[in-house]
Amino acid sequence: MIAIPAFRLYHSYMRLFIAILFDDAVVDKLSMLRDSLHDVSSNGTFVPRSNLHLTLEFLGECSPAERNLAIDAMESISFSPFTVTVDRLGFFARPDGDTWWVGAREDNALMTLQGNLHKALLSSGFSLERRKYRPHITLGRRVMTTACAGKIERIEADVKAIDLMLSERIDGQMVYTSLFASNAEQ
């Protein structure tokens, strides 16, 4: 577990989510896709390299007690290492510019992990989104572009852990910090 700096412990609420983080080689490939999208876009806010991740569950504003419940829920599920395959570029249409992403295949290991995590969090009292989980990695928001959605060269990422992430705005930038990692069973 990563130590949380003392100044953060005094805040009563923190914005949290649970995610899969990627190694540098995968982040490099995702960054190249993001940069290619940026190059053919007239507008947008693009995700910094350090923030590229695959969200499993968004928890929102949580108290320290809820943070601990999230950690307990993460520890209550088990999963074996597996591979996530990213193979398409797409977007969610928005009136002020679209949210562009790369999509992960909905394979059994990923969907089972997310489903088990969802159930454990619901059992712990969290209010979660009810819509179907669509695994994706956001590249940019409010994007106006000439890019086309479709297949991309496959990127494979090994998943060996899931992380509880703190999301905070520091000096006008979104910064994500891992507070806890739950490792796959070997």
JSON list of N, CA and C in Angstrom, two decimals, residues 112-176:
[
{"chain": "A", "resi": 112, "resn": "THR", "atom": "N", "xyz": [-15.67, -10.43, -15.90]},
{"chain": "A", "resi": 112, "resn": "THR", "atom": "CA", "xyz": [-15.87, -11.10, -14.62]},
{"chain": "A", "resi": 112, "resn": "THR", "atom": "C", "xyz": [-15.26, -10.29, -13.49]},
{"chain": "A", "resi": 113, "resn": "LEU", "atom": "N", "xyz": [-14.05, -9.78, -13.68]},
{"chain": "A", "resi": 113, "resn": "LEU", "atom": "CA", "xyz": [-13.40, -8.94, -12.67]},
{"chain": "A", "resi": 113, "resn": "LEU", "atom": "C", "xyz": [-14.27, -7.73, -12.37]},
{"chain": "A", "resi": 114, "resn": "GLN", "atom": "N", "xyz": [-14.70, -7.01, -13.41]},
{"chain": "A", "resi": 114, "resn": "GLN", "atom": "CA", "xyz": [-15.51, -5.81, -13.20]},
{"chain": "A", "resi": 114, "resn": "GLN", "atom": "C", "xyz": [-16.84, -6.17, -12.53]},
{"chain": "A", "resi": 115, "resn": "GLY", "atom": "N", "xyz": [-17.46, -7.24, -12.95]},
{"chain": "A", "resi": 115, "resn": "GLY", "atom": "CA", "xyz": [-18.74, -7.65, -12.37]},
{"chain": "A", "resi": 115, "resn": "GLY", "atom": "C", "xyz": [-18.61, -8.03, -10.90]},
{"chain": "A", "resi": 116, "resn": "ASN", "atom": "N", "xyz": [-17.56, -8.77, -10.56]},
{"chain": "A", "resi": 116, "resn": "ASN", "atom": "CA", "xyz": [-17.34, -9.15, -9.16]},
{"chain": "A", "resi": 116, "resn": "ASN", "atom": "C", "xyz": [-17.02, -7.93, -8.30]},
{"chain": "A", "resi": 117, "resn": "LEU", "atom": "N", "xyz": [-16.24, -7.01, -8.84]},
{"chain": "A", "resi": 117, "resn": "LEU", "atom": "CA", "xyz": [-15.93, -5.77, -8.12]},
{"chain": "A", "resi": 117, "resn": "LEU", "atom": "C", "xyz": [-17.22, -4.96, -7.91]},
{"chain": "A", "resi": 118, "resn": "HIS", "atom": "N", "xyz": [-18.02, -4.85, -8.94]},
{"chain": "A", "resi": 118, "resn": "HIS", "atom": "CA", "xyz": [-19.29, -4.12, -8.86]},
{"chain": "A", "resi": 118, "resn": "HIS", "atom": "C", "xyz": [-20.17, -4.69, -7.74]},
{"chain": "A", "resi": 119, "resn": "LYS", "atom": "N", "xyz": [-20.32, -6.01, -7.71]},
{"chain": "A", "resi": 119, "resn": "LYS", "atom": "CA", "xyz": [-21.14, -6.66, -6.69]},
{"chain": "A", "resi": 119, "resn": "LYS", "atom": "C", "xyz": [-20.58, -6.43, -5.29]},
{"chain": "A", "resi": 120, "resn": "ALA", "atom": "N", "xyz": [-19.26, -6.53, -5.13]},
{"chain": "A", "resi": 120, "resn": "ALA", "atom": "CA", "xyz": [-18.64, -6.33, -3.82]},
{"chain": "A", "resi": 120, "resn": "ALA", "atom": "C", "xyz": [-18.84, -4.89, -3.33]},
{"chain": "A", "resi": 121, "resn": "LEU", "atom": "N", "xyz": [-18.73, -3.94, -4.24]},
{"chain": "A", "resi": 121, "resn": "LEU", "atom": "CA", "xyz": [-18.94, -2.53, -3.87]},
{"chain": "A", "resi": 121, "resn": "LEU", "atom": "C", "xyz": [-20.39, -2.25, -3.52]},
{"chain": "A", "resi": 122, "resn": "LEU", "atom": "N", "xyz": [-21.33, -2.83, -4.29]},
{"chain": "A", "resi": 122, "resn": "LEU", "atom": "CA", "xyz": [-22.75, -2.67, -3.97]},
{"chain": "A", "resi": 122, "resn": "LEU", "atom": "C", "xyz": [-23.06, -3.26, -2.59]},
{"chain": "A", "resi": 123, "resn": "SER", "atom": "N", "xyz": [-22.47, -4.42, -2.29]},
{"chain": "A", "resi": 123, "resn": "SER", "atom": "CA", "xyz": [-22.68, -5.05, -0.99]},
{"chain": "A", "resi": 123, "resn": "SER", "atom": "C", "xyz": [-22.11, -4.21, 0.15]},
{"chain": "A", "resi": 124, "resn": "SER", "atom": "N", "xyz": [-21.13, -3.37, -0.17]},
{"chain": "A", "resi": 124, "resn": "SER", "atom": "CA", "xyz": [-20.52, -2.49, 0.83]},
{"chain": "A", "resi": 124, "resn": "SER", "atom": "C", "xyz": [-21.28, -1.18, 0.97]},
{"chain": "A", "resi": 125, "resn": "GLY", "atom": "N", "xyz": [-22.36, -1.01, 0.18]},
{"chain": "A", "resi": 125, "resn": "GLY", "atom": "CA", "xyz": [-23.20, 0.18, 0.32]},
{"chain": "A", "resi": 125, "resn": "GLY", "atom": "C", "xyz": [-22.95, 1.29, -0.68]},
{"chain": "A", "resi": 126, "resn": "PHE", "atom": "N", "xyz": [-22.09, 1.07, -1.67]},
{"chain": "A", "resi": 126, "resn": "PHE", "atom": "CA", "xyz": [-21.82, 2.11, -2.67]},
{"chain": "A", "resi": 126, "resn": "PHE", "atom": "C", "xyz": [-22.97, 2.21, -3.66]},
{"chain": "A", "resi": 127, "resn": "SER", "atom": "N", "xyz": [-23.26, 3.43, -4.10]},
{"chain": "A", "resi": 127, "resn": "SER", "atom": "CA", "xyz": [-24.22, 3.68, -5.18]},
{"chain": "A", "resi": 127, "resn": "SER", "atom": "C", "xyz": [-23.40, 3.79, -6.46]},
{"chain": "A", "resi": 128, "resn": "LEU", "atom": "N", "xyz": [-23.65, 2.89, -7.39]},
{"chain": "A", "resi": 128, "resn": "LEU", "atom": "CA", "xyz": [-22.85, 2.82, -8.61]},
{"chain": "A", "resi": 128, "resn": "LEU", "atom": "C", "xyz": [-23.73, 2.98, -9.84]},
{"chain": "A", "resi": 129, "resn": "GLU", "atom": "N", "xyz": [-23.09, 3.28, -10.97]},
{"chain": "A", "resi": 129, "resn": "GLU", "atom": "CA", "xyz": [-23.83, 3.37, -12.22]},
{"chain": "A", "resi": 129, "resn": "GLU", "atom": "C", "xyz": [-24.51, 2.04, -12.53]},
{"chain": "A", "resi": 130, "resn": "ARG", "atom": "N", "xyz": [-25.69, 2.13, -13.10]},
{"chain": "A", "resi": 130, "resn": "ARG", "atom": "CA", "xyz": [-26.44, 0.91, -13.43]},
{"chain": "A", "resi": 130, "resn": "ARG", "atom": "C", "xyz": [-26.33, 0.52, -14.89]},
{"chain": "A", "resi": 131, "resn": "ARG", "atom": "N", "xyz": [-25.81, 1.44, -15.73]},
{"chain": "A", "resi": 131, "resn": "ARG", "atom": "CA", "xyz": [-25.73, 1.10, -17.15]},
{"chain": "A", "resi": 131, "resn": "ARG", "atom": "C", "xyz": [-24.62, 0.06, -17.38]},
{"chain": "A", "resi": 132, "resn": "LYS", "atom": "N", "xyz": [-24.73, -0.61, -18.51]},
{"chain": "A", "resi": 132, "resn": "LYS", "atom": "CA", "xyz": [-23.79, -1.67, -18.87]},
{"chain": "A", "resi": 132, "resn": "LYS", "atom": "C", "xyz": [-22.37, -1.12, -18.90]},
{"chain": "A", "resi": 133, "resn": "TYR", "atom": "N", "xyz": [-21.44, -1.89, -18.37]},
{"chain": "A", "resi": 133, "resn": "TYR", "atom": "CA", "xyz": [-20.03, -1.50, -18.37]},
{"chain": "A", "resi": 133, "resn": "TYR", "atom": "C", "xyz": [-19.48, -1.60, -19.79]},
{"chain": "A", "resi": 134, "resn": "ARG", "atom": "N", "xyz": [-18.86, -0.52, -20.24]},
{"chain": "A", "resi": 134, "resn": "ARG", "atom": "CA", "xyz": [-18.23, -0.46, -21.57]},
{"chain": "A", "resi": 134, "resn": "ARG", "atom": "C", "xyz": [-16.76, -0.10, -21.38]},
{"chain": "A", "resi": 135, "resn": "PRO", "atom": "N", "xyz": [-15.89, -1.11, -21.36]},
{"chain": "A", "resi": 135, "resn": "PRO", "atom": "CA", "xyz": [-14.48, -0.85, -21.04]},
{"chain": "A", "resi": 135, "resn": "PRO", "atom": "C", "xyz": [-13.78, 0.01, -22.10]},
{"chain": "A", "resi": 136, "resn": "HIS", "atom": "N", "xyz": [-13.25, 1.15, -21.66]},
{"chain": "A", "resi": 136, "resn": "HIS", "atom": "CA", "xyz": [-12.58, 2.06, -22.59]},
{"chain": "A", "resi": 136, "resn": "HIS", "atom": "C", "xyz": [-11.55, 2.91, -21.84]},
{"chain": "A", "resi": 137, "resn": "ILE", "atom": "N", "xyz": [-10.64, 3.47, -22.59]},
{"chain": "A", "resi": 137, "resn": "ILE", "atom": "CA", "xyz": [-9.60, 4.36, -22.08]},
{"chain": "A", "resi": 137, "resn": "ILE", "atom": "C", "xyz": [-9.81, 5.70, -22.75]},
{"chain": "A", "resi": 138, "resn": "THR", "atom": "N", "xyz": [-10.17, 6.70, -21.97]},
{"chain": "A", "resi": 138, "resn": "THR", "atom": "CA", "xyz": [-10.44, 8.03, -22.53]},
{"chain": "A", "resi": 138, "resn": "THR", "atom": "C", "xyz": [-9.15, 8.68, -23.02]},
{"chain": "A", "resi": 139, "resn": "LEU", "atom": "N", "xyz": [-9.20, 9.20, -24.26]},
{"chain": "A", "resi": 139, "resn": "LEU", "atom": "CA", "xyz": [-8.06, 9.92, -24.84]},
{"chain": "A", "resi": 139, "resn": "LEU", "atom": "C", "xyz": [-8.27, 11.42, -24.80]},
{"chain": "A", "resi": 140, "resn": "GLY", "atom": "N", "xyz": [-9.51, 11.88, -24.95]},
{"chain": "A", "resi": 140, "resn": "GLY", "atom": "CA", "xyz": [-9.78, 13.31, -24.97]},
{"chain": "A", "resi": 140, "resn": "GLY", "atom": "C", "xyz": [-11.26, 13.61, -24.78]},
{"chain": "A", "resi": 141, "resn": "ARG", "atom": "N", "xyz": [-11.51, 14.80, -24.26]},
{"chain": "A", "resi": 141, "resn": "ARG", "atom": "CA", "xyz": [-12.87, 15.27, -24.04]},
{"chain": "A", "resi": 141, "resn": "ARG", "atom": "C", "xyz": [-13.10, 16.57, -24.80]},
{"chain": "A", "resi": 142, "resn": "ARG", "atom": "N", "xyz": [-14.37, 16.83, -25.14]},
{"chain": "A", "resi": 142, "resn": "ARG", "atom": "CA", "xyz": [-14.75, 18.03, -25.90]},
{"chain": "A", "resi": 142, "resn": "ARG", "atom": "C", "xyz": [-13.91, 18.15, -27.18]},
{"chain": "A", "resi": 143, "resn": "VAL", "atom": "N", "xyz": [-13.75, 17.01, -27.85]},
{"chain": "A", "resi": 143, "resn": "VAL", "atom": "CA", "xyz": [-12.91, 16.93, -29.05]},
{"chain": "A", "resi": 143, "resn": "VAL", "atom": "C", "xyz": [-13.74, 17.22, -30.30]},
{"chain": "A", "resi": 144, "resn": "MET", "atom": "N", "xyz": [-13.23, 18.13, -31.12]},
{"chain": "A", "resi": 144, "resn": "MET", "atom": "CA", "xyz": [-13.75, 18.39, -32.46]},
{"chain": "A", "resi": 144, "resn": "MET", "atom": "C", "xyz": [-12.67, 17.90, -33.41]},
{"chain": "A", "resi": 145, "resn": "THR", "atom": "N", "xyz": [-13.00, 16.90, -34.23]},
{"chain": "A", "resi": 145, "resn": "THR", "atom": "CA", "xyz": [-11.97, 16.25, -35.02]},
{"chain": "A", "resi": 145, "resn": "THR", "atom": "C", "xyz": [-12.48, 15.76, -36.36]},
{"chain": "A", "resi": 146, "resn": "THR", "atom": "N", "xyz": [-11.54, 15.47, -37.24]},
{"chain": "A", "resi": 146, "resn": "THR", "atom": "CA", "xyz": [-11.85, 14.82, -38.51]},
{"chain": "A", "resi": 146, "resn": "THR", "atom": "C", "xyz": [-11.56, 13.32, -38.44]},
{"chain": "A", "resi": 147, "resn": "ALA", "atom": "N", "xyz": [-11.15, 12.84, -37.28]},
{"chain": "A", "resi": 147, "resn": "ALA", "atom": "CA", "xyz": [-10.84, 11.41, -37.10]},
{"chain": "A", "resi": 147, "resn": "ALA", "atom": "C", "xyz": [-12.09, 10.57, -37.31]},
{"chain": "A", "resi": 148, "resn": "CYS", "atom": "N", "xyz": [-11.87, 9.32, -37.65]},
{"chain": "A", "resi": 148, "resn": "CYS", "atom": "CA", "xyz": [-12.97, 8.37, -37.84]},
{"chain": "A", "resi": 148, "resn": "CYS", "atom": "C", "xyz": [-12.84, 7.23, -36.83]},
{"chain": "A", "resi": 149, "resn": "ALA", "atom": "N", "xyz": [-13.97, 6.84, -36.28]},
{"chain": "A", "resi": 149, "resn": "ALA", "atom": "CA", "xyz": [-14.00, 5.69, -35.39]},
{"chain": "A", "resi": 149, "resn": "ALA", "atom": "C", "xyz": [-13.74, 4.43, -36.20]},
{"chain": "A", "resi": 150, "resn": "GLY", "atom": "N", "xyz": [-13.18, 3.42, -35.54]},
{"chain": "A", "resi": 150, "resn": "GLY", "atom": "CA", "xyz": [-12.95, 2.15, -36.22]},
{"chain": "A", "resi": 150, "resn": "GLY", "atom": "C", "xyz": [-11.87, 1.33, -35.57]},
{"chain": "A", "resi": 151, "resn": "LYS", "atom": "N", "xyz": [-11.50, 0.26, -36.25]},
{"chain": "A", "resi": 151, "resn": "LYS", "atom": "CA", "xyz": [-10.47, -0.64, -35.75]},
{"chain": "A", "resi": 151, "resn": "LYS", "atom": "C", "xyz": [-9.12, 0.05, -35.72]},
{"chain": "A", "resi": 152, "resn": "ILE", "atom": "N", "xyz": [-8.30, -0.31, -34.73]},
{"chain": "A", "resi": 152, "resn": "ILE", "atom": "CA", "xyz": [-6.92, 0.16, -34.64]},
{"chain": "A", "resi": 152, "resn": "ILE", "atom": "C", "xyz": [-6.01, -1.05, -34.47]},
{"chain": "A", "resi": 153, "resn": "GLU", "atom": "N", "xyz": [-4.73, -0.83, -34.63]},
{"chain": "A", "resi": 153, "resn": "GLU", "atom": "CA", "xyz": [-3.77, -1.92, -34.38]},
{"chain": "A", "resi": 153, "resn": "GLU", "atom": "C", "xyz": [-3.91, -2.35, -32.93]},
{"chain": "A", "resi": 154, "resn": "ARG", "atom": "N", "xyz": [-4.01, -3.63, -32.72]},
{"chain": "A", "resi": 154, "resn": "ARG", "atom": "CA", "xyz": [-4.26, -4.20, -31.39]},
{"chain": "A", "resi": 154, "resn": "ARG", "atom": "C", "xyz": [-3.14, -3.86, -30.41]},
{"chain": "A", "resi": 155, "resn": "ILE", "atom": "N", "xyz": [-3.55, -3.49, -29.20]},
{"chain": "A", "resi": 155, "resn": "ILE", "atom": "CA", "xyz": [-2.62, -3.27, -28.08]},
{"chain": "A", "resi": 155, "resn": "ILE", "atom": "C", "xyz": [-3.02, -4.26, -27.00]},
{"chain": "A", "resi": 156, "resn": "GLU", "atom": "N", "xyz": [-2.05, -5.02, -26.50]},
{"chain": "A", "resi": 156, "resn": "GLU", "atom": "CA", "xyz": [-2.33, -5.97, -25.42]},
{"chain": "A", "resi": 156, "resn": "GLU", "atom": "C", "xyz": [-1.62, -5.52, -24.16]},
{"chain": "A", "resi": 157, "resn": "ALA", "atom": "N", "xyz": [-2.36, -5.57, -23.05]},
{"chain": "A", "resi": 157, "resn": "ALA", "atom": "CA", "xyz": [-1.83, -5.13, -21.76]},
{"chain": "A", "resi": 157, "resn": "ALA", "atom": "C", "xyz": [-2.05, -6.20, -20.71]},
{"chain": "A", "resi": 158, "resn": "ASP", "atom": "N", "xyz": [-1.00, -6.56, -20.02]},
{"chain": "A", "resi": 158, "resn": "ASP", "atom": "CA", "xyz": [-1.11, -7.53, -18.93]},
{"chain": "A", "resi": 158, "resn": "ASP", "atom": "C", "xyz": [-1.71, -6.85, -17.71]},
{"chain": "A", "resi": 159, "resn": "VAL", "atom": "N", "xyz": [-2.68, -7.53, -17.08]},
{"chain": "A", "resi": 159, "resn": "VAL", "atom": "CA", "xyz": [-3.33, -7.01, -15.88]},
{"chain": "A", "resi": 159, "resn": "VAL", "atom": "C", "xyz": [-2.91, -7.90, -14.72]},
{"chain": "A", "resi": 160, "resn": "LYS", "atom": "N", "xyz": [-2.20, -7.28, -13.78]},
{"chain": "A", "resi": 160, "resn": "LYS", "atom": "CA", "xyz": [-1.72, -8.00, -12.60]},
{"chain": "A", "resi": 160, "resn": "LYS", "atom": "C", "xyz": [-2.22, -7.38, -11.31]},
{"chain": "A", "resi": 161, "resn": "ALA", "atom": "N", "xyz": [-2.92, -6.23, -11.41]},
{"chain": "A", "resi": 161, "resn": "ALA", "atom": "CA", "xyz": [-3.41, -5.54, -10.23]},
{"chain": "A", "resi": 161, "resn": "ALA", "atom": "C", "xyz": [-4.53, -4.58, -10.64]},
{"chain": "A", "resi": 162, "resn": "ILE", "atom": "N", "xyz": [-5.32, -4.20, -9.65]},
{"chain": "A", "resi": 162, "resn": "ILE", "atom": "CA", "xyz": [-6.26, -3.10, -9.81]},
{"chain": "A", "resi": 162, "resn": "ILE", "atom": "C", "xyz": [-5.95, -2.09, -8.71]},
{"chain": "A", "resi": 163, "resn": "ASP", "atom": "N", "xyz": [-6.16, -0.81, -9.02]},
{"chain": "A", "resi": 163, "resn": "ASP", "atom": "CA", "xyz": [-5.76, 0.26, -8.10]},
{"chain": "A", "resi": 163, "resn": "ASP", "atom": "C", "xyz": [-6.93, 1.13, -7.70]},
{"chain": "A", "resi": 164, "resn": "LEU", "atom": "N", "xyz": [-6.95, 1.51, -6.42]},
{"chain": "A", "resi": 164, "resn": "LEU", "atom": "CA", "xyz": [-7.87, 2.52, -5.93]},
{"chain": "A", "resi": 164, "resn": "LEU", "atom": "C", "xyz": [-7.17, 3.86, -6.16]},
{"chain": "A", "resi": 165, "resn": "MET", "atom": "N", "xyz": [-7.82, 4.72, -6.96]},
{"chain": "A", "resi": 165, "resn": "MET", "atom": "CA", "xyz": [-7.20, 5.96, -7.39]},
{"chain": "A", "resi": 165, "resn": "MET", "atom": "C", "xyz": [-7.87, 7.17, -6.77]},
{"chain": "A", "resi": 166, "resn": "LEU", "atom": "N", "xyz": [-7.04, 8.12, -6.36]},
{"chain": "A", "resi": 166, "resn": "LEU", "atom": "CA", "xyz": [-7.49, 9.42, -5.89]},
{"chain": "A", "resi": 166, "resn": "LEU", "atom": "C", "xyz": [-7.40, 10.38, -7.07]},
{"chain": "A", "resi": 167, "resn": "SER", "atom": "N", "xyz": [-8.47, 11.12, -7.33]},
{"chain": "A", "resi": 167, "resn": "SER", "atom": "CA", "xyz": [-8.50, 12.12, -8.39]},
{"chain": "A", "resi": 167, "resn": "SER", "atom": "C", "xyz": [-8.61, 13.49, -7.74]},
{"chain": "A", "resi": 168, "resn": "GLU", "atom": "N", "xyz": [-7.63, 14.35, -8.01]},
{"chain": "A", "resi": 168, "resn": "GLU", "atom": "CA", "xyz": [-7.68, 15.69, -7.43]},
{"chain": "A", "resi": 168, "resn": "GLU", "atom": "C", "xyz": [-7.10, 16.70, -8.41]},
{"chain": "A", "resi": 169, "resn": "ARG", "atom": "N", "xyz": [-7.57, 17.92, -8.28]},
{"chain": "A", "resi": 169, "resn": "ARG", "atom": "CA", "xyz": [-7.08, 19.01, -9.12]},
{"chain": "A", "resi": 169, "resn": "ARG", "atom": "C", "xyz": [-5.96, 19.71, -8.35]},
{"chain": "A", "resi": 170, "resn": "ILE", "atom": "N", "xyz": [-4.78, 19.73, -8.95]},
{"chain": "A", "resi": 170, "resn": "ILE", "atom": "CA", "xyz": [-3.61, 20.38, -8.35]},
{"chain": "A", "resi": 170, "resn": "ILE", "atom": "C", "xyz": [-3.05, 21.36, -9.38]},
{"chain": "A", "resi": 171, "resn": "ASP", "atom": "N", "xyz": [-2.98, 22.61, -9.02]},
{"chain": "A", "resi": 171, "resn": "ASP", "atom": "CA", "xyz": [-2.49, 23.66, -9.92]},
{"chain": "A", "resi": 171, "resn": "ASP", "atom": "C", "xyz": [-3.20, 23.62, -11.27]},
{"chain": "A", "resi": 172, "resn": "GLY", "atom": "N", "xyz": [-4.52, 23.40, -11.24]},
{"chain": "A", "resi": 172, "resn": "GLY", "atom": "CA", "xyz": [-5.32, 23.42, -12.45]},
{"chain": "A", "resi": 172, "resn": "GLY", "atom": "C", "xyz": [-5.27, 22.15, -13.28]},
{"chain": "A", "resi": 173, "resn": "GLN", "atom": "N", "xyz": [-4.53, 21.15, -12.83]},
{"chain": "A", "resi": 173, "resn": "GLN", "atom": "CA", "xyz": [-4.40, 19.89, -13.58]},
{"chain": "A", "resi": 173, "resn": "GLN", "atom": "C", "xyz": [-4.99, 18.73, -12.77]},
{"chain": "A", "resi": 174, "resn": "MET", "atom": "N", "xyz": [-5.63, 17.79, -13.48]},
{"chain": "A", "resi": 174, "resn": "MET", "atom": "CA", "xyz": [-6.11, 16.58, -12.81]},
{"chain": "A", "resi": 174, "resn": "MET", "atom": "C", "xyz": [-4.92, 15.67, -12.55]},
{"chain": "A", "resi": 175, "resn": "VAL", "atom": "N", "xyz": [-4.79, 15.23, -11.32]},
{"chain": "A", "resi": 175, "resn": "VAL", "atom": "CA", "xyz": [-3.70, 14.34, -10.91]},
{"chain": "A", "resi": 175, "resn": "VAL", "atom": "C", "xyz": [-4.33, 13.10, -10.31]},
{"chain": "A", "resi": 176, "resn": "TYR", "atom": "N", "xyz": [-3.92, 11.93, -10.78]},
{"chain": "A", "resi": 176, "resn": "TYR", "atom": "CA", "xyz": [-4.41, 10.66, -10.26]},
{"chain": "A", "resi": 176, "resn": "TYR", "atom": "C", "xyz": [-3.29, 10.01, -9.47]}
]
